[in-house]
Coordinates of C-alpha atoms and ligand atoms in Angstrom, one line a residue:
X16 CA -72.5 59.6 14.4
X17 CA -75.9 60.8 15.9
X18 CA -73.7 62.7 18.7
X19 CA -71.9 64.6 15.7
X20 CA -75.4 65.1 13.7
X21 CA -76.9 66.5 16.8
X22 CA -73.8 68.8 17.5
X23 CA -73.7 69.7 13.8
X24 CA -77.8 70.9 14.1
X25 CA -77.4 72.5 17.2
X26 CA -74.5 74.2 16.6
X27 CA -73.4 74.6 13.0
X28 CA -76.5 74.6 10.7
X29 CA -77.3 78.3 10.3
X30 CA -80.4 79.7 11.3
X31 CA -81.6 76.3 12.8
X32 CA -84.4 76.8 15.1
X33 CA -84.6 74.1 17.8
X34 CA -88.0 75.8 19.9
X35 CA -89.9 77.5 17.0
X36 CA -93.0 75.9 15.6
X37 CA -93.2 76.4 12.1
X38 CA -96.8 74.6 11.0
X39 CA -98.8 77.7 11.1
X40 CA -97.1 78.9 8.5
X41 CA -97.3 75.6 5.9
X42 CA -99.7 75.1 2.9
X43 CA -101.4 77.8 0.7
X44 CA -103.5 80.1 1.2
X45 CA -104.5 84.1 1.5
X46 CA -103.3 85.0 5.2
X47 CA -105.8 83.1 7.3
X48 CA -107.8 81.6 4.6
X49 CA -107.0 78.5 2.8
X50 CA -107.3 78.5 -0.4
X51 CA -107.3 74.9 -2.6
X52 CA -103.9 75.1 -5.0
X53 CA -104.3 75.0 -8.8
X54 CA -103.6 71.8 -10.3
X55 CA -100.1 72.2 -11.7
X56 CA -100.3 75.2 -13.9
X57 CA -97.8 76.3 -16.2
X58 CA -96.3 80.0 -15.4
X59 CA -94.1 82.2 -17.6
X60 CA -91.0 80.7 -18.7
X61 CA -87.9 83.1 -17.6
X62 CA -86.3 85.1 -20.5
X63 CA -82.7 85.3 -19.1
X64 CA -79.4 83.3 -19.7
X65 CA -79.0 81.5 -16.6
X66 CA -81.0 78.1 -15.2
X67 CA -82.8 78.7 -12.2
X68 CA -82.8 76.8 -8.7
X69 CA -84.9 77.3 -5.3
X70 CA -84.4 76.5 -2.0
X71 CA -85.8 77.3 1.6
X72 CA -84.3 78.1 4.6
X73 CA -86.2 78.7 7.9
X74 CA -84.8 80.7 10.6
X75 CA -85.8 81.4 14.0
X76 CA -86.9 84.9 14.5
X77 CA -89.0 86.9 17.4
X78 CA -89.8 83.4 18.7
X79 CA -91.0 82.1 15.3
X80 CA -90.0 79.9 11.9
X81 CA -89.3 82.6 9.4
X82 CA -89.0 80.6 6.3
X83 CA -86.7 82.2 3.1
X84 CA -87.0 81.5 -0.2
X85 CA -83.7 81.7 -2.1
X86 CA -84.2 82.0 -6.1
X87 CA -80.6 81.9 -8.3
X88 CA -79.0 81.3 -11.6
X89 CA -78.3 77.1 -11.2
X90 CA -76.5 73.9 -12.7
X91 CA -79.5 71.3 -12.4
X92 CA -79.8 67.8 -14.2
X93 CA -81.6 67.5 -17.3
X94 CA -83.9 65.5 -16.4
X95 CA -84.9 67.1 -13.1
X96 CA -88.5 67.7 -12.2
X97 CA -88.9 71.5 -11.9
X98 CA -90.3 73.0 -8.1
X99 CA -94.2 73.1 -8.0
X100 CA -95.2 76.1 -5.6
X101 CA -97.3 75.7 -2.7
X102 CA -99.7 77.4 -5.1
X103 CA -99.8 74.9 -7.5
X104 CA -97.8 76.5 -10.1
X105 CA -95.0 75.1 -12.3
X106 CA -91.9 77.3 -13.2
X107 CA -88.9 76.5 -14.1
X108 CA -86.6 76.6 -10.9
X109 CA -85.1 73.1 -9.8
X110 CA -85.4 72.9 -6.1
X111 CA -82.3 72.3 -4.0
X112 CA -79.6 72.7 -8.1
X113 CA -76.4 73.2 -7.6
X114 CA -75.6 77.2 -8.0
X115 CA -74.1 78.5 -10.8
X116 CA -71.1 80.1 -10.3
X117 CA -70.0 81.2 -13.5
X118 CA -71.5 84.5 -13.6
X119 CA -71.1 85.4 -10.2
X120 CA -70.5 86.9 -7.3
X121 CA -74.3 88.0 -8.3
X122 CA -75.9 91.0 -7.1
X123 CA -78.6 90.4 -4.2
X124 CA -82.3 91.4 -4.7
X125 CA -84.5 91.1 -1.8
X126 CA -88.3 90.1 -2.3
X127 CA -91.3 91.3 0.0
X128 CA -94.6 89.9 -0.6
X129 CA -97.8 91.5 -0.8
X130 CA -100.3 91.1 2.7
X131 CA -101.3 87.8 3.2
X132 CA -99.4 86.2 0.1
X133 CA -97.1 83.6 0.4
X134 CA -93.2 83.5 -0.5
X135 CA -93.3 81.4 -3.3
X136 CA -97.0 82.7 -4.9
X137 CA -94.4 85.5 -7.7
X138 CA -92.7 82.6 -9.3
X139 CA -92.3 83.8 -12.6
X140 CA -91.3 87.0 -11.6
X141 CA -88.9 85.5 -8.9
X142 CA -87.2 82.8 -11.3
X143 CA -86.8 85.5 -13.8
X144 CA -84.8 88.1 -11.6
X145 CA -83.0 84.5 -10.7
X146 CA -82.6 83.7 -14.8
X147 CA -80.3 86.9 -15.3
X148 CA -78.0 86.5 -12.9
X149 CA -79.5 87.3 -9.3
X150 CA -79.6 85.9 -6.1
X151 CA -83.6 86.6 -4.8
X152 CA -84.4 85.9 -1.5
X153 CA -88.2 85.9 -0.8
X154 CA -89.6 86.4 2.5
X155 CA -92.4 84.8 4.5
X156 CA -93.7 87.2 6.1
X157 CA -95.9 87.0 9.9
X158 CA -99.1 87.8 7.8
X159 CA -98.9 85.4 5.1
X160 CA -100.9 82.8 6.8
X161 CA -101.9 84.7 10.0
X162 CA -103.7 87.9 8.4
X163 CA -107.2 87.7 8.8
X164 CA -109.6 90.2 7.4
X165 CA -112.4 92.3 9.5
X166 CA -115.1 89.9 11.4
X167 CA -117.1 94.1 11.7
X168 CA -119.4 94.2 8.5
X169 CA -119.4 98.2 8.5
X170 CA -115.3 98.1 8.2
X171 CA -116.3 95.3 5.1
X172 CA -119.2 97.5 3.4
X173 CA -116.6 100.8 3.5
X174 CA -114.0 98.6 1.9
X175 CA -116.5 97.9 -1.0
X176 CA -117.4 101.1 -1.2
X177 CA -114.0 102.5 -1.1
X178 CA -112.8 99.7 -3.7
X179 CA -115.4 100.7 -6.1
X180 CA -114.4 104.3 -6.5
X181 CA -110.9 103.4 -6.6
X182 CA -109.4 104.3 -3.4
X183 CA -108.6 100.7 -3.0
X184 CA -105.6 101.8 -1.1
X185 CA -107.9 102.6 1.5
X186 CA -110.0 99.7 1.3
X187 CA -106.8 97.1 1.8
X188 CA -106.6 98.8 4.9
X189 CA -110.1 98.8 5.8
X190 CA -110.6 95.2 4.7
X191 CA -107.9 94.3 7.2
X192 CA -108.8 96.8 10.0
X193 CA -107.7 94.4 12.8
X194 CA -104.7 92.7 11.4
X195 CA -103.5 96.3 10.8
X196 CA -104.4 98.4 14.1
X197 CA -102.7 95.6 16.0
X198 CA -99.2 95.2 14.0
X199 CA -99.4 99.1 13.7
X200 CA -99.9 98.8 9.9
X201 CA -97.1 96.3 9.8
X202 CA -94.5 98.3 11.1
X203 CA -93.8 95.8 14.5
X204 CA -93.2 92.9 11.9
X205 CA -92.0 93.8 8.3
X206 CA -88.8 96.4 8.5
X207 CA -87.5 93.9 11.1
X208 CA -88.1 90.8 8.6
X209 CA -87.4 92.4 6.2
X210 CA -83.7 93.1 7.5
X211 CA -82.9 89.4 8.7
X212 CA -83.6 88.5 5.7
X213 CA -80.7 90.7 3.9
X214 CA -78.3 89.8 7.3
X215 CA -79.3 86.3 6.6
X216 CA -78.4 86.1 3.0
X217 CA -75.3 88.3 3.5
X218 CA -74.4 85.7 6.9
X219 CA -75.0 82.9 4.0
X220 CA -72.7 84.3 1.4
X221 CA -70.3 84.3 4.5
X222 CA -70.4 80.9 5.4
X223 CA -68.0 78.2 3.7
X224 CA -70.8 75.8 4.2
X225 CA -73.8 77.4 2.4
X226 CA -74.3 76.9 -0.9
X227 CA -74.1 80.4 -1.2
X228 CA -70.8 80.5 -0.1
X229 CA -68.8 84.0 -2.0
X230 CA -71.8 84.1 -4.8
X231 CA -73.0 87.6 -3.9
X232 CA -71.8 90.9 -4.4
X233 CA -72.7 92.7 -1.1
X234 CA -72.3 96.3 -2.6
X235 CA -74.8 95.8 -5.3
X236 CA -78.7 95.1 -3.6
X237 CA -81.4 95.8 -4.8
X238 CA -85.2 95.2 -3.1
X239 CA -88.6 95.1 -5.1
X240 CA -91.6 93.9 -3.6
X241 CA -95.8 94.3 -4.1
X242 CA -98.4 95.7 -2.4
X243 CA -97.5 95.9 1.1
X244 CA -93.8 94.9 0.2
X245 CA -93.9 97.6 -2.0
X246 CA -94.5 100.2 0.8
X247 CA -91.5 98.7 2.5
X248 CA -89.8 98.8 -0.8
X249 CA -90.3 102.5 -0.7
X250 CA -89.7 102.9 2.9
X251 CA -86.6 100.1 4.1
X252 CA -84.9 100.5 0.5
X253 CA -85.6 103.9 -1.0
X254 CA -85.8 105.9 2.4
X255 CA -89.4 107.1 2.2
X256 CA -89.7 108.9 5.7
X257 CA -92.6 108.6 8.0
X258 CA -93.0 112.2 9.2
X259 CA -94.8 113.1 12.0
X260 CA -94.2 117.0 12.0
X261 CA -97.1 118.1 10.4
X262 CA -100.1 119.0 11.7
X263 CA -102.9 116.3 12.4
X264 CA -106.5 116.3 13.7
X265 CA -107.5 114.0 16.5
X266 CA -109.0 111.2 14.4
X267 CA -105.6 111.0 12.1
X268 CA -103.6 110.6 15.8
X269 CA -106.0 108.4 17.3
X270 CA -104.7 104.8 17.2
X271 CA -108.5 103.3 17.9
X272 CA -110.1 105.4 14.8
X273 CA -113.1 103.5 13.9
X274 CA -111.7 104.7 9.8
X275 CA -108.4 102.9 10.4
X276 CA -107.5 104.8 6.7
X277 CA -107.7 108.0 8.1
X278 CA -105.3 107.2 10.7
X279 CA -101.4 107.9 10.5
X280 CA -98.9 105.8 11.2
X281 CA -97.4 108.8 13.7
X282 CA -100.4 107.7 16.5
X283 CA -98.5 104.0 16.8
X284 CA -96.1 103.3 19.2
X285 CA -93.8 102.0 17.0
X286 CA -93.6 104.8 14.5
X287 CA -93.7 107.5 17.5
X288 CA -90.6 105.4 18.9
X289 CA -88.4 105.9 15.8
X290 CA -85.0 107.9 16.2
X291 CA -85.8 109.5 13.1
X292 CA -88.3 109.8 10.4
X293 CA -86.0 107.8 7.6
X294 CA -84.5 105.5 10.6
X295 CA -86.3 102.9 8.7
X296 CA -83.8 103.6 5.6
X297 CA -81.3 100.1 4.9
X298 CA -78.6 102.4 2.6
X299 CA -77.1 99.0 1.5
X300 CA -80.3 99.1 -1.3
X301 CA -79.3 101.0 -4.1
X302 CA -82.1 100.4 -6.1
X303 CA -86.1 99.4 -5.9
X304 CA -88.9 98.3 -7.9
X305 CA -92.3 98.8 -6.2
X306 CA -95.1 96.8 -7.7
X307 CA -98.5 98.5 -6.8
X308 CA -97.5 100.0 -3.9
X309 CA -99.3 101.8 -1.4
X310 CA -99.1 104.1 1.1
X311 CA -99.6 104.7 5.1
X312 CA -98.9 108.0 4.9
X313 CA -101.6 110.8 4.9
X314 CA -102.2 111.3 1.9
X315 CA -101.1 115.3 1.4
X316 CA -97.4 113.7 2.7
X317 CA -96.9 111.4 0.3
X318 CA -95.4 113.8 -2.5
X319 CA -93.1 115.5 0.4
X320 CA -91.9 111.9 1.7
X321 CA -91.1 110.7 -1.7
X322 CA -88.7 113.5 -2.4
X323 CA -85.5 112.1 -0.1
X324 CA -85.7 108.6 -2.4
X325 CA -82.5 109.2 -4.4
X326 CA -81.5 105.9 -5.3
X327 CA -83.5 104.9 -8.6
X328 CA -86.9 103.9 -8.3
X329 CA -89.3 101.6 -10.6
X330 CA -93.0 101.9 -10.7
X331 CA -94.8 98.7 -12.3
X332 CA -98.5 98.7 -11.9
X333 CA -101.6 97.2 -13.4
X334 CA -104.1 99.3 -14.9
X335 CA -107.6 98.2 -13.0
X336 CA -109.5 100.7 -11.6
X337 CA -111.0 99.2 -9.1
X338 CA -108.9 96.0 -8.6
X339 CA -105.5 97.6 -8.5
X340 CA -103.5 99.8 -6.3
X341 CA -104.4 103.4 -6.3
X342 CA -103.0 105.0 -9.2
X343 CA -102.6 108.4 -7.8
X344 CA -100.7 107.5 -5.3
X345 CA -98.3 105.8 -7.0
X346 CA -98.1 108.2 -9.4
X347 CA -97.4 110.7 -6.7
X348 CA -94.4 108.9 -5.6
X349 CA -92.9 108.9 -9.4
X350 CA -93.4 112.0 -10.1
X351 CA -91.6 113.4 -6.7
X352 CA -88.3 111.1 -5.9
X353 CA -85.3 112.9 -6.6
X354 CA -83.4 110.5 -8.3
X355 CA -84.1 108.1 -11.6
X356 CA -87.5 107.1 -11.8
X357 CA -89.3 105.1 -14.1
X358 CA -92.8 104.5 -14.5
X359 CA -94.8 101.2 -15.8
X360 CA -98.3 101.0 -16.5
X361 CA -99.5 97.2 -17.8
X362 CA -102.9 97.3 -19.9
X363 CA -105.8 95.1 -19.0
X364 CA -104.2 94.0 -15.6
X365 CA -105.1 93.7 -11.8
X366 CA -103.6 93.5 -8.7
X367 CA -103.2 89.5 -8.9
X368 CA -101.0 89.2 -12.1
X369 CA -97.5 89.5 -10.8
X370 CA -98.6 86.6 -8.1
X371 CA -99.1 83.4 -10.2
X372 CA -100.5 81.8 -7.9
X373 CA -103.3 84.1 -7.0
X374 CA -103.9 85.0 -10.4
X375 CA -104.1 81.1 -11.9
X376 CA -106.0 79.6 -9.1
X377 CA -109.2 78.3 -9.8
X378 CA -111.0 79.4 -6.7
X379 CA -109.7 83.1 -6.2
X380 CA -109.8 84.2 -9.9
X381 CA -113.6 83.0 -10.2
X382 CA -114.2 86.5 -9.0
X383 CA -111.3 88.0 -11.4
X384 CA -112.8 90.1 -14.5
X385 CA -112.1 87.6 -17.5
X386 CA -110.3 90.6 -19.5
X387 CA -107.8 90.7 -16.5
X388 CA -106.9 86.8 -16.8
X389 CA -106.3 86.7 -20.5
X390 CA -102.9 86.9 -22.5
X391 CA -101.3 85.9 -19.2
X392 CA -98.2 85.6 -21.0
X393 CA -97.8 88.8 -22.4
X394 CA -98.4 90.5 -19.8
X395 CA -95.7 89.0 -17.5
X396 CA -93.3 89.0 -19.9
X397 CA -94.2 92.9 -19.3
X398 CA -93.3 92.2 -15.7
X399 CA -90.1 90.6 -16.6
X400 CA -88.8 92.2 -19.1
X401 CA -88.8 96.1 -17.6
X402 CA -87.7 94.7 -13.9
X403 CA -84.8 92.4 -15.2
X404 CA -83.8 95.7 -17.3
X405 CA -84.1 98.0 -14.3
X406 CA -82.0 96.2 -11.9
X407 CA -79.5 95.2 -15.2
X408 CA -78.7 99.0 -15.8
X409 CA -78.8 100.2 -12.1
X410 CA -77.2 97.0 -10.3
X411 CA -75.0 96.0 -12.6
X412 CA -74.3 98.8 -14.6
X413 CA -75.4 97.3 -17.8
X414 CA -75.8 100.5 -20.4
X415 CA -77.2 98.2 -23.1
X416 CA -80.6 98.2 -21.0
X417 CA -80.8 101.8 -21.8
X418 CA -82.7 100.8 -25.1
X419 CA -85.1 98.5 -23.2
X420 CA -86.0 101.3 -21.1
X421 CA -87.2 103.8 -22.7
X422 CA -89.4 101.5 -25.4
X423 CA -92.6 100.1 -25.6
X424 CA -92.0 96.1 -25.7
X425 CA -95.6 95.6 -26.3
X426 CA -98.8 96.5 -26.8
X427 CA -99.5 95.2 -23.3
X428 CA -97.0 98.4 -21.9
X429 CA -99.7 101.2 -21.7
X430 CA -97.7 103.6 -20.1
X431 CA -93.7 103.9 -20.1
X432 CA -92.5 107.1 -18.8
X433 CA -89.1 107.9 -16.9
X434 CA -87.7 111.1 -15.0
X435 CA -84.2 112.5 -14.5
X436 CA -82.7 109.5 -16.6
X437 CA -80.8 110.6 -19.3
X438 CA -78.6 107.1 -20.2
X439 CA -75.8 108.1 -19.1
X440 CA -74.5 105.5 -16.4
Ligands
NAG6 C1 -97.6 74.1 15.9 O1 -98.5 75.0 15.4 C2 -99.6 74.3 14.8 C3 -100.5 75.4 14.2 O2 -100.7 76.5 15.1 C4 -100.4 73.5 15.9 O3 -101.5 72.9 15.3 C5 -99.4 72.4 16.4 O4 -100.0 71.7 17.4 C6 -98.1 73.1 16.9 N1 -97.1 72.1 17.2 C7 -96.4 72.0 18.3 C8 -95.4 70.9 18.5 O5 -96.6 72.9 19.2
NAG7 C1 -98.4 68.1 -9.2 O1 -97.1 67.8 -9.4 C2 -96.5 67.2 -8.2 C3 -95.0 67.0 -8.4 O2 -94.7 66.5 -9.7 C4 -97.3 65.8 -8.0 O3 -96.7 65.2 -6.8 C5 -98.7 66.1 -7.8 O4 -99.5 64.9 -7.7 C6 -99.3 66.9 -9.0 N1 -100.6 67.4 -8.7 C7 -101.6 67.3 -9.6 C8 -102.9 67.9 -9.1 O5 -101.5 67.0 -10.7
NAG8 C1 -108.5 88.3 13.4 O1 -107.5 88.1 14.3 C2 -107.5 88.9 15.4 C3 -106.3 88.7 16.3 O2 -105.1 88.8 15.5 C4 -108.7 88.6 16.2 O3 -108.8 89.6 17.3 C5 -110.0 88.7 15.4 O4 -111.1 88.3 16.1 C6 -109.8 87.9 14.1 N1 -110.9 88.1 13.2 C7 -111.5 87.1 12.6 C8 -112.6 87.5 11.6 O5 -111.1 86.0 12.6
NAG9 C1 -111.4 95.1 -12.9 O1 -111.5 94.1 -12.0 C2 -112.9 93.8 -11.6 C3 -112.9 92.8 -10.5 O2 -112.1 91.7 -10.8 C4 -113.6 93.3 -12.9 O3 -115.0 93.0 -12.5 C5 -113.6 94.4 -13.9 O4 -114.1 93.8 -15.1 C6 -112.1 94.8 -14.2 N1 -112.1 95.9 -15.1 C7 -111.7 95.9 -16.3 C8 -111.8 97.2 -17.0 O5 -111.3 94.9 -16.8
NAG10 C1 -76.2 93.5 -21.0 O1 -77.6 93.4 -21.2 C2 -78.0 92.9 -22.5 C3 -79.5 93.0 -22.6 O2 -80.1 92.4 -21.5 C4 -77.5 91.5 -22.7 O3 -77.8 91.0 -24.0 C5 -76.0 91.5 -22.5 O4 -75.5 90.1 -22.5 C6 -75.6 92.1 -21.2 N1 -74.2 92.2 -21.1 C7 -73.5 91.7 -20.1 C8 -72.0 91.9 -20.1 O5 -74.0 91.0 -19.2

């Protein structure tokens, strides 16, 4: 019996990593720094048909645990204790519940975190994609628990400065000078994570043995992520180009640029090695939601680079000025994709409110403006309700989302706008 069970690990358990070391990547926290969890706070209940389950898988990758978070439409019991997230928060989702399979196969979406969040710290948003009718994989990324920000104070006092007039874009980057010079603004880590995890949940809908045995529909994926998994959103799913045919000064090609902001991502190695500028591109995404994303790029290439997206594209941002992602930017990426596009603004909203677990915990949202942390509710069911509707009408082909759209839901929705979509589908 232990032969077998050894046999079966070694040999049949996919993804089981025998030599990776996995602890650095346990317990909650904002990359390198720990943060206590809250104490079992409620999040926002899911608003579509299906029960929700969640369960983890961790893979060996580049030498490393890589830990996935599966989120899909489940059969639990009754009386089973819903999953409390390494955050502290308390959702809905059942870990380890039987699948559903009455509404499947179901159409993937893949889920890339913001820098230095955790997998599991988007539960509402994640168990809601799950409650009508997904399969969401979520991704630990290498800099959840390993990015660190800047130990130089004058990278620290630009990033405040920067923050304050709203170029927080810049001061994300600045804040975490370092973490980004060295992983090459995350390109020697995420596109490659990000694409195991897709082969992994594709090898899993594969494989008589997983429990997600023939429940996905491999032609319809979709990919949404925030902050930083927004960029890849833009870049892995819609085909955002990193072009490096313009004309730069020194400091912009100069990989050791005190002003790591000022520096494109054409002076890396990694960029610089690319066969093309969209080799980046995974065509099996057909459609993307980018929550506060921002960009890389330099800044006069960001309209140019967002005009090859032609799969449809989702903006959904807060509104803070200083505590959100650039609006410009994002605005720059709507406004210039050639396909559908559709554009989100939430009122009285920061950068933390798609992430439960940042948002709700005690320690991090001391330092939250209070108008920011109240009517939690409302304003992810804003969340929920225009991403659920997004992926509905574009994955699967849902024409009664149409309505959803193109109205307000509530008074929380402070901008809805949307380009070359005219409803027919
Ligand atoms: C695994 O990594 C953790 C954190 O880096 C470390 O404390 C621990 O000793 C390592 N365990 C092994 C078996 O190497
Ligand atoms: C939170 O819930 C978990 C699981 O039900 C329980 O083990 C833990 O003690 C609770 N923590 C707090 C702070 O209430
Ligand atoms: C952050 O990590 C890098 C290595 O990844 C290290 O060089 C730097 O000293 C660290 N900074 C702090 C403030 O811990
Ligand atoms: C934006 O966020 C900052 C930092 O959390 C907060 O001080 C400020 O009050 C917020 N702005 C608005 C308009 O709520
Ligand atoms: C289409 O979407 C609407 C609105 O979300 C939902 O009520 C309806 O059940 C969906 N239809 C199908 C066939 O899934």
């Amino acid at each position: 019996m232990f032969f077998f069970t050894l046999v079966y690990l070694l040999f049949v358990t996919p993804g089981y990593c025998q030599s990776c070391n996995t602890s650095a990547d346990d317990g909650f926290g904002i990359g390198t720094r720990t943060l206590p969890p809250a104490a079992n706070v409620s999040t926002a209940p899911p608003t579509g048909p299906y029960r929700v389950g969640v369960t983890f898988e961790t893979y060996c990758f580049q030498d490393r645990g890589l830990t996935l978070s599966f989120w899909y439409p489940a059969t639990p019991e009754e009386t089973a204790s819903p999953y409390v997230s390494t955050g502290g928060i308390v959702g809905k989702a059942v870990q380890d519940a039987p699948i559903d399979p009455a509404g499947g196969p179901y159409p993937l979406i893949l889920f890339s975190s913001g820098l230095a969040a955790v997998n599991d710290a988007y539960y509402f948003y994640l168990q809601n994609l799950a409650s009508n009718g997904y399969v969401v994989v979520s991704t630990q990324h290498l800099d959840a628990r390993n990015a660190n920000t800047t130990s130089v104070p004058a990278y620290s006092a630009l990033a405040a400065l920067d923050a304050a007039a709203g170029n927080t874009n810049d001061a994300v980057v600045e804040l975490y000078t370092e973490w980004f010079r060295e992983t090459q603004f995350a390109l020697t880590y995420r596109p490659q994570e990000i694409e195991f995890a897709i082969d992994q949940a594709l090898a899993e809908n594969n494989d008589p043995s997983s429990r997600f045995h023939r429940t996905i529909d491999a032609d319809k994926i979709g990919m949404t992520g925030h902050s930083l998994g927004g960029f890849y959103t833009n870049v892995v799913g819609g085909g955002m180009p990193l072009y490096c045919d313009y004309i730069m000064r020194p400091d912009q090609l100069n990989p050791n640029n005190g002003i790591l902001a000022d520096v494109s991502p054409c002076a890396f190695s990694t960029c610089q090695g690319l066969p093309s500028p969209s080799a980046l591109h995974d065509s099996r995404i057909k459609a993307i939601v980018g929550l506060a994303a921002p960009s890389f790029l330099t800044k006069t290439q960001i309209a140019r680079s967002a005009a090859p997206i032609i799969i449809p594209n989702m903006i959904l941002t807060g509104d803070n000025f200083t505590s959100e992602t650039t609006a410009w930017i994002q605005r720059a990426i709507y406004d210039n994709t050639a396909g559908p596009s559709h554009w989100v603004k939430v009122a009285k909203t920061n950068h933390y409110l798609v992430a439960d677990s940042y948002l709700l915990n005690p320690v991090l949202s001391a330092n939250m403006g209070a108008a920011d942390k109240e009517n939690f509710l409302d304003k992810a069911a804003v969340y929920m309700t225009y991403s659920a509707a997004f992926f509905n009408y574009y994955l699967k082909g849902n024409g009664s989302n149409y309505a959803i759209l193109t109205e307000k839901s509530s008074s929380f929705v402070k901008e809805l706008e949307f380009r070359n979509f005219d409803g027919g589908s």
